[in-house]
CSV table of C-alpha atoms and ligand atoms in Angstrom, one decimal:
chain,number,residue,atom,x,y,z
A,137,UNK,CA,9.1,107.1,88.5
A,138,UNK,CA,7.0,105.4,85.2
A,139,UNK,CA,7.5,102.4,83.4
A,140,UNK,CA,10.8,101.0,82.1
A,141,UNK,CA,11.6,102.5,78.8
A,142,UNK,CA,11.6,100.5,75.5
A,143,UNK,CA,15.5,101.3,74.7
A,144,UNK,CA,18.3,100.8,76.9
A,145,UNK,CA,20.5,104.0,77.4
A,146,UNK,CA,23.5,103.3,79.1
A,147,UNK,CA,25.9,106.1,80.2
A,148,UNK,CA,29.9,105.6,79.5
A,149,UNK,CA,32.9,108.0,81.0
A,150,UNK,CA,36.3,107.2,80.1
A,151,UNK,CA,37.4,104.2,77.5
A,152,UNK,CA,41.2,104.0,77.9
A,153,UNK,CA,43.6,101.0,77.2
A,154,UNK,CA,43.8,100.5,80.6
A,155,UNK,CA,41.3,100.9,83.3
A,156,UNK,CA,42.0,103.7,85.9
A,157,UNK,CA,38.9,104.2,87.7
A,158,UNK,CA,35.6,103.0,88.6
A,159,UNK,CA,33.6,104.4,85.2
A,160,UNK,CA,36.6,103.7,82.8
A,161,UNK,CA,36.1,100.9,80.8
A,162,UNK,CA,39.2,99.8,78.4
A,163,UNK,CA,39.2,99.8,74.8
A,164,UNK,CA,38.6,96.2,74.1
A,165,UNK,CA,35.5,96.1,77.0
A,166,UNK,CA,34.1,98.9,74.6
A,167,UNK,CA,34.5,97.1,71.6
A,168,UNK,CA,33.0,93.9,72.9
A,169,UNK,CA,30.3,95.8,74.8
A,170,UNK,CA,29.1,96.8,70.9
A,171,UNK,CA,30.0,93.3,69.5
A,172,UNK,CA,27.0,92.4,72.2
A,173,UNK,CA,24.8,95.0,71.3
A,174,UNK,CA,24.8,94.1,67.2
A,175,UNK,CA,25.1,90.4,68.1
A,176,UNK,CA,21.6,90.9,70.3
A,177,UNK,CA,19.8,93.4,67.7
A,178,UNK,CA,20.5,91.0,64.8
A,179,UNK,CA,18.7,87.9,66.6
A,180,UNK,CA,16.3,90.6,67.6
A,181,UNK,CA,17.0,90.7,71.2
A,182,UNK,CA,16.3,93.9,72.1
A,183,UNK,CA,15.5,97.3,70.6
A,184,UNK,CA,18.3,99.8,69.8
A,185,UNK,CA,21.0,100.9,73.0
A,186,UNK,CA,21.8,104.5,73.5
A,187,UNK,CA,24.9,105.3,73.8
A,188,UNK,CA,26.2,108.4,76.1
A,189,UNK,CA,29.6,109.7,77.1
A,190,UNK,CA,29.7,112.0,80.5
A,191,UNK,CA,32.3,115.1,80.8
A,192,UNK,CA,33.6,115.3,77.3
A,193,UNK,CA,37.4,113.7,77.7
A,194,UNK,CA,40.2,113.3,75.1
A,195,UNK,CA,39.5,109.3,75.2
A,196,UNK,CA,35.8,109.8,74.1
A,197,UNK,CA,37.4,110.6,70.7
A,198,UNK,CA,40.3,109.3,70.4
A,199,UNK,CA,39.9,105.6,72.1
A,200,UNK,CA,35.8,105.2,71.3
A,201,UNK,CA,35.2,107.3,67.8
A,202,UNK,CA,36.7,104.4,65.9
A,203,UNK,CA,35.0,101.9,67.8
A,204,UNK,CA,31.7,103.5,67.4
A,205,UNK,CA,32.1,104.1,63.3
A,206,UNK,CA,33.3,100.2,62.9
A,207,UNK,CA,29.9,99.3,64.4
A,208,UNK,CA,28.0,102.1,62.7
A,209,UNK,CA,26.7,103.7,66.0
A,210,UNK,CA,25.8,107.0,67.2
A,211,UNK,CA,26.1,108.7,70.6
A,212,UNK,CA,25.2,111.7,72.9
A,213,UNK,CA,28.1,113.7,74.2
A,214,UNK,CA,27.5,115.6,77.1
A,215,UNK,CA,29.9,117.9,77.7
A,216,UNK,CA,30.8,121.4,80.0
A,217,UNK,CA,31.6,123.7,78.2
A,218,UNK,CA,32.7,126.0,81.1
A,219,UNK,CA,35.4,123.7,81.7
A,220,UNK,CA,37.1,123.2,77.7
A,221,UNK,CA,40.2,124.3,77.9
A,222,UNK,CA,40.8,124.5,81.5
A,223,UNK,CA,42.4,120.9,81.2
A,224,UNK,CA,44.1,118.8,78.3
A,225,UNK,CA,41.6,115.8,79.0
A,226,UNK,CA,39.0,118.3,77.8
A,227,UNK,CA,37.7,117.8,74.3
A,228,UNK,CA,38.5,121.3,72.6
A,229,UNK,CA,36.0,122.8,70.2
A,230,UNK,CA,37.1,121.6,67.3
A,231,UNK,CA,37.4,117.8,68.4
A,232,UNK,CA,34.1,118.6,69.3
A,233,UNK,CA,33.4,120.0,65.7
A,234,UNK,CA,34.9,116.4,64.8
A,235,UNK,CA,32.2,114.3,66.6
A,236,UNK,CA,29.4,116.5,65.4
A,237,UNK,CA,30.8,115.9,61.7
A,238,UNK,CA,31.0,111.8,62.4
A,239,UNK,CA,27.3,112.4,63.0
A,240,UNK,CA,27.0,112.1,66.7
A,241,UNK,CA,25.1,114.6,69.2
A,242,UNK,CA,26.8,117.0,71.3
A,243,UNK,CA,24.5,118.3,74.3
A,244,UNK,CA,25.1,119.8,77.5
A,245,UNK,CA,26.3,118.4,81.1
A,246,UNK,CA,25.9,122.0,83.1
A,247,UNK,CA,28.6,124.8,82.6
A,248,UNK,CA,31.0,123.6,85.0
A,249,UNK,CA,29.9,120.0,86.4
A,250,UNK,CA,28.2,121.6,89.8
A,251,UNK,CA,25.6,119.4,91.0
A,252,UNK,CA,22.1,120.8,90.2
A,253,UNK,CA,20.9,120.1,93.4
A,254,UNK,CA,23.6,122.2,95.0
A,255,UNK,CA,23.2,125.7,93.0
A,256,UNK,CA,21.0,128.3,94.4
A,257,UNK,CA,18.3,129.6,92.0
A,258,UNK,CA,20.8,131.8,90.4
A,259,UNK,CA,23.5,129.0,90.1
A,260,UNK,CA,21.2,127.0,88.6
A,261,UNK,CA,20.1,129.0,85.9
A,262,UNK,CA,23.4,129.8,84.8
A,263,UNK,CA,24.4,126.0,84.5
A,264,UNK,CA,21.6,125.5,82.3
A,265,UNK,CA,21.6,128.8,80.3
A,266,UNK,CA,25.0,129.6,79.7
A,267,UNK,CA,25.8,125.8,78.3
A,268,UNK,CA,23.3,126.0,76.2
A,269,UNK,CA,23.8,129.2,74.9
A,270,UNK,CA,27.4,128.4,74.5
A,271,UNK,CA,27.3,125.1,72.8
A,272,UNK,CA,24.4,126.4,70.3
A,273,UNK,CA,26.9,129.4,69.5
A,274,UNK,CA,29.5,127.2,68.8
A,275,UNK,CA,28.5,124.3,67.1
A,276,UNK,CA,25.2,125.7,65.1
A,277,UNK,CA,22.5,123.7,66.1
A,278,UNK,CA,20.4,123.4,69.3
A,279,UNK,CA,21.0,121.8,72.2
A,280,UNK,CA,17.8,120.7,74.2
A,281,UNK,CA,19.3,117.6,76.4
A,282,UNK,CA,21.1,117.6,79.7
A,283,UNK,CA,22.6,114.8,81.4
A,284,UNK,CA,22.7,116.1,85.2
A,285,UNK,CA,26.7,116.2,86.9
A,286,UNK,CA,26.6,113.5,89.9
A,287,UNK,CA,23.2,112.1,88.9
A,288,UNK,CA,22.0,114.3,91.4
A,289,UNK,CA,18.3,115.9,90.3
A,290,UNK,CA,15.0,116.9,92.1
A,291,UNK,CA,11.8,117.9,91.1
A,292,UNK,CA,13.3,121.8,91.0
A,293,UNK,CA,16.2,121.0,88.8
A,294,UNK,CA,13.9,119.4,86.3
A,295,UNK,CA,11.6,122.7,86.9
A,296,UNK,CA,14.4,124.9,86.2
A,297,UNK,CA,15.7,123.0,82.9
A,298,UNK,CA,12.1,123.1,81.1
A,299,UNK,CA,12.8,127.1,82.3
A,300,UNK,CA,15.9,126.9,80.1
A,301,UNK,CA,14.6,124.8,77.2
A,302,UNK,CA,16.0,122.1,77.6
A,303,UNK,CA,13.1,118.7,76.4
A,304,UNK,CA,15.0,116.2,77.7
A,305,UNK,CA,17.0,115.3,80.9
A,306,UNK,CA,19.3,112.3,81.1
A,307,UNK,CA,19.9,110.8,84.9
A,308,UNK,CA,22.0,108.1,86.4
A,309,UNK,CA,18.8,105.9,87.7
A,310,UNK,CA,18.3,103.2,84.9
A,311,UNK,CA,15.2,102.0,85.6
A,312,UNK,CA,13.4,105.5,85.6
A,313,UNK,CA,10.9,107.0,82.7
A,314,UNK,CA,9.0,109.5,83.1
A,315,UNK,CA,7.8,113.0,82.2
A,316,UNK,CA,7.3,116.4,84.4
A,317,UNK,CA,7.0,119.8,83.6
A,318,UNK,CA,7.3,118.4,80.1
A,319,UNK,CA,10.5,117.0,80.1
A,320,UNK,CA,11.5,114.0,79.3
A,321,UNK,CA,13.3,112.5,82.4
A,322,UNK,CA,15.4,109.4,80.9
A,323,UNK,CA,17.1,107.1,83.1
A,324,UNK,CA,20.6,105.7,82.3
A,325,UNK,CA,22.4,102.4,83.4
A,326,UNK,CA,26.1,103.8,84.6
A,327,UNK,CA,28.7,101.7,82.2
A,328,UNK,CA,31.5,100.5,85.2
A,329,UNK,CA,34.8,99.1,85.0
A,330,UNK,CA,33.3,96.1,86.9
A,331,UNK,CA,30.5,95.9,84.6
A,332,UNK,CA,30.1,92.2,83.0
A,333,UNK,CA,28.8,91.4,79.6
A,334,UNK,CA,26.0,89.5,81.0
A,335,UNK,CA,25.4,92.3,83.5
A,336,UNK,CA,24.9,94.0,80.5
A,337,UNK,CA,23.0,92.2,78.2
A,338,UNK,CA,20.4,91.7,81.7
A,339,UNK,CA,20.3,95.8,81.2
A,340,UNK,CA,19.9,95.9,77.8
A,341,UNK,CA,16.9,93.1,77.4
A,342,UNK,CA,15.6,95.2,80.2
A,343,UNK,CA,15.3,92.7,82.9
A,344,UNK,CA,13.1,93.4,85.5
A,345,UNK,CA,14.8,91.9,87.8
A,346,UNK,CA,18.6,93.4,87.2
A,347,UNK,CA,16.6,96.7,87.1
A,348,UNK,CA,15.1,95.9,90.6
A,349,UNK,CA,18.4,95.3,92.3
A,350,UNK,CA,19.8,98.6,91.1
A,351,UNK,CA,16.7,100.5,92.5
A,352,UNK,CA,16.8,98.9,95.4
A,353,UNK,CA,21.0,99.1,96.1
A,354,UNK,CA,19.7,102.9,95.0
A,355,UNK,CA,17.4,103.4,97.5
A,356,UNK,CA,19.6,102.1,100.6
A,357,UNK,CA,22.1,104.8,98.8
A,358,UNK,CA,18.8,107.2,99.1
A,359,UNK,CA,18.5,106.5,102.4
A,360,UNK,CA,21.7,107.0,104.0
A,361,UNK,CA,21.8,110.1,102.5
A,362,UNK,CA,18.6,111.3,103.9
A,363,UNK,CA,19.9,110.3,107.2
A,364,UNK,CA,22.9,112.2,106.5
A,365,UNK,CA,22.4,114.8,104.1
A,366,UNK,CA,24.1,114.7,100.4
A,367,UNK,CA,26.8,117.1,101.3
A,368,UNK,CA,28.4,115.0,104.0
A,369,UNK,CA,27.6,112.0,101.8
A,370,UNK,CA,29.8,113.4,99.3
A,371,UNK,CA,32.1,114.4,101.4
A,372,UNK,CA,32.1,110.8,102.9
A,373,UNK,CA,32.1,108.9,99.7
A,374,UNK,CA,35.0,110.8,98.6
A,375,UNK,CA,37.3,109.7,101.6
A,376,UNK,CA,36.4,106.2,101.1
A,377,UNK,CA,37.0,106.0,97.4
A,378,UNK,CA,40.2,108.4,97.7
A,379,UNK,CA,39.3,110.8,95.3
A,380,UNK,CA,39.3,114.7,96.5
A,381,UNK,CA,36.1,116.4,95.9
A,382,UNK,CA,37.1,118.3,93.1
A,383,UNK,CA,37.8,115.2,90.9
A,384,UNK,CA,35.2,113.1,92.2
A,385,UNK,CA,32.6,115.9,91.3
A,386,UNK,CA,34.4,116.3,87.8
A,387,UNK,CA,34.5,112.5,87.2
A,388,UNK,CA,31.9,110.8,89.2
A,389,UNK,CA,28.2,111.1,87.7
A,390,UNK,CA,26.9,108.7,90.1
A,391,UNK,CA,28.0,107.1,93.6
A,392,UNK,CA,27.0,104.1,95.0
B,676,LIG,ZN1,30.0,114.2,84.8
């Protein structure tokens, strides 16, 4: 854990016209969420927000492209591509091709959305490898950021990336900056349906003490599930959010 980081980076899923679940935010939240951001950077607020999209979805392109090219902004994807074409929400390769062409980054999100700190060695280096490789293939240019599936990373998963290549690892902790094994380990504030503009605006002036409360809700999260262990946490989570494991690994890339 360093310092707070200069830029905000906040992390989006889904931006639909209506709100389905707890990371979706709709259309017109999206659109004012950005109205804030240039209204804030013109009176000189606050330094530039990153912008990231989890799991590569249909509504990435089709709902938040436009949004993001009225207000001139440019985003990370991070996408699986183990999972493209396995589902119609999935952004195909060449609606991937698309967002590259707009000018925004696509970079990877594992092969298949397992949580690092579940794989065995073997696992691991597969997620990390075969994204890469994949995504590099495909879209001609390299690809040396991961955003990790379920915010879930150790100090082996960050091991195993700088392994792969990767420079820089996005996670779901906002308040966290830091570097190890010479990565880049960049925290990000999870965009919610709940989320408030002035919730946001705390995050993006980097508030200390917005980013306290999240570390410390974090770290009661932390220690139930060091009580418990993050399998059964999971497990647990899922039943009281009534998502089946399967979509709650797919969709969720933090719990709380
Ligand atoms: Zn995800």
């Amino acid at each position: 854990m360093g310092t707070a980081r200069q830029n905000a980076v906040l992390a989006y899923h889904e931006v639909m016209l209506e709100s389905n679940y707890a990371y979706c935010v709709t259309s017109s939240a999206f659109a004012g969420h950005l109205r804030l951001f240039d209204s804030l950077a013109k009176i000189g607020q606050h330094s530039p927000v990153e912008i990231t999209f989890d799991d590569g979805e249909q509504s990435q392109l089709h709902n938040a492209l436009p949004l993001l090219a009225e207000y001139g902004v440019f985003a990370r994807y991070f996408v699986t591509p183990g999972l493209i074409g396995t589902a119609a929400k999935f952004l195909g390769w060449d609606e991937l091709k698309t967002l590259q062409n707009a000018g925004h980054s696509i970079q990877s999100h594992g092969w298949s959305h397992k949580f690092l700190t579940f794989c065995s060695d073997d696992e691991l280096a597969h997620e990390l490898s075969a994204s890469k490789q994949l995504l590099e293939q495909k879209l001609g240019v390299a690809v040396d950021e991961i955003s990790v599936p379920g915010g879930r990373w150790n100090r082996r998963v960050i091991e195993a990336c700088a392994a792969a290549g990767y420079r820089r690892v996005y996670v779901s902790d906002p308040w966290i900056a830091t570097t190890m094994f010479g990565i880049e380990v960049i925290g990000r504030f999870m965009v919610r349906r709940t989320t408030t503009n002035a919730e946001l605006q705390k995050i993006v002036q980097r508030d200390h003490s917005a980013l306290w409360k999240l570390r410390m809700r974090s770290q009661v999260r932390q220690g139930i599930v060091g009580l418990v262990g993050d399998g059964l946490y999971h497990r647990l989570w899922c039943r009281l959010t009534g998502y089946n494991e399967f979509e709650a690994a797919r969709q969720q890339d933090t719990h709380d």
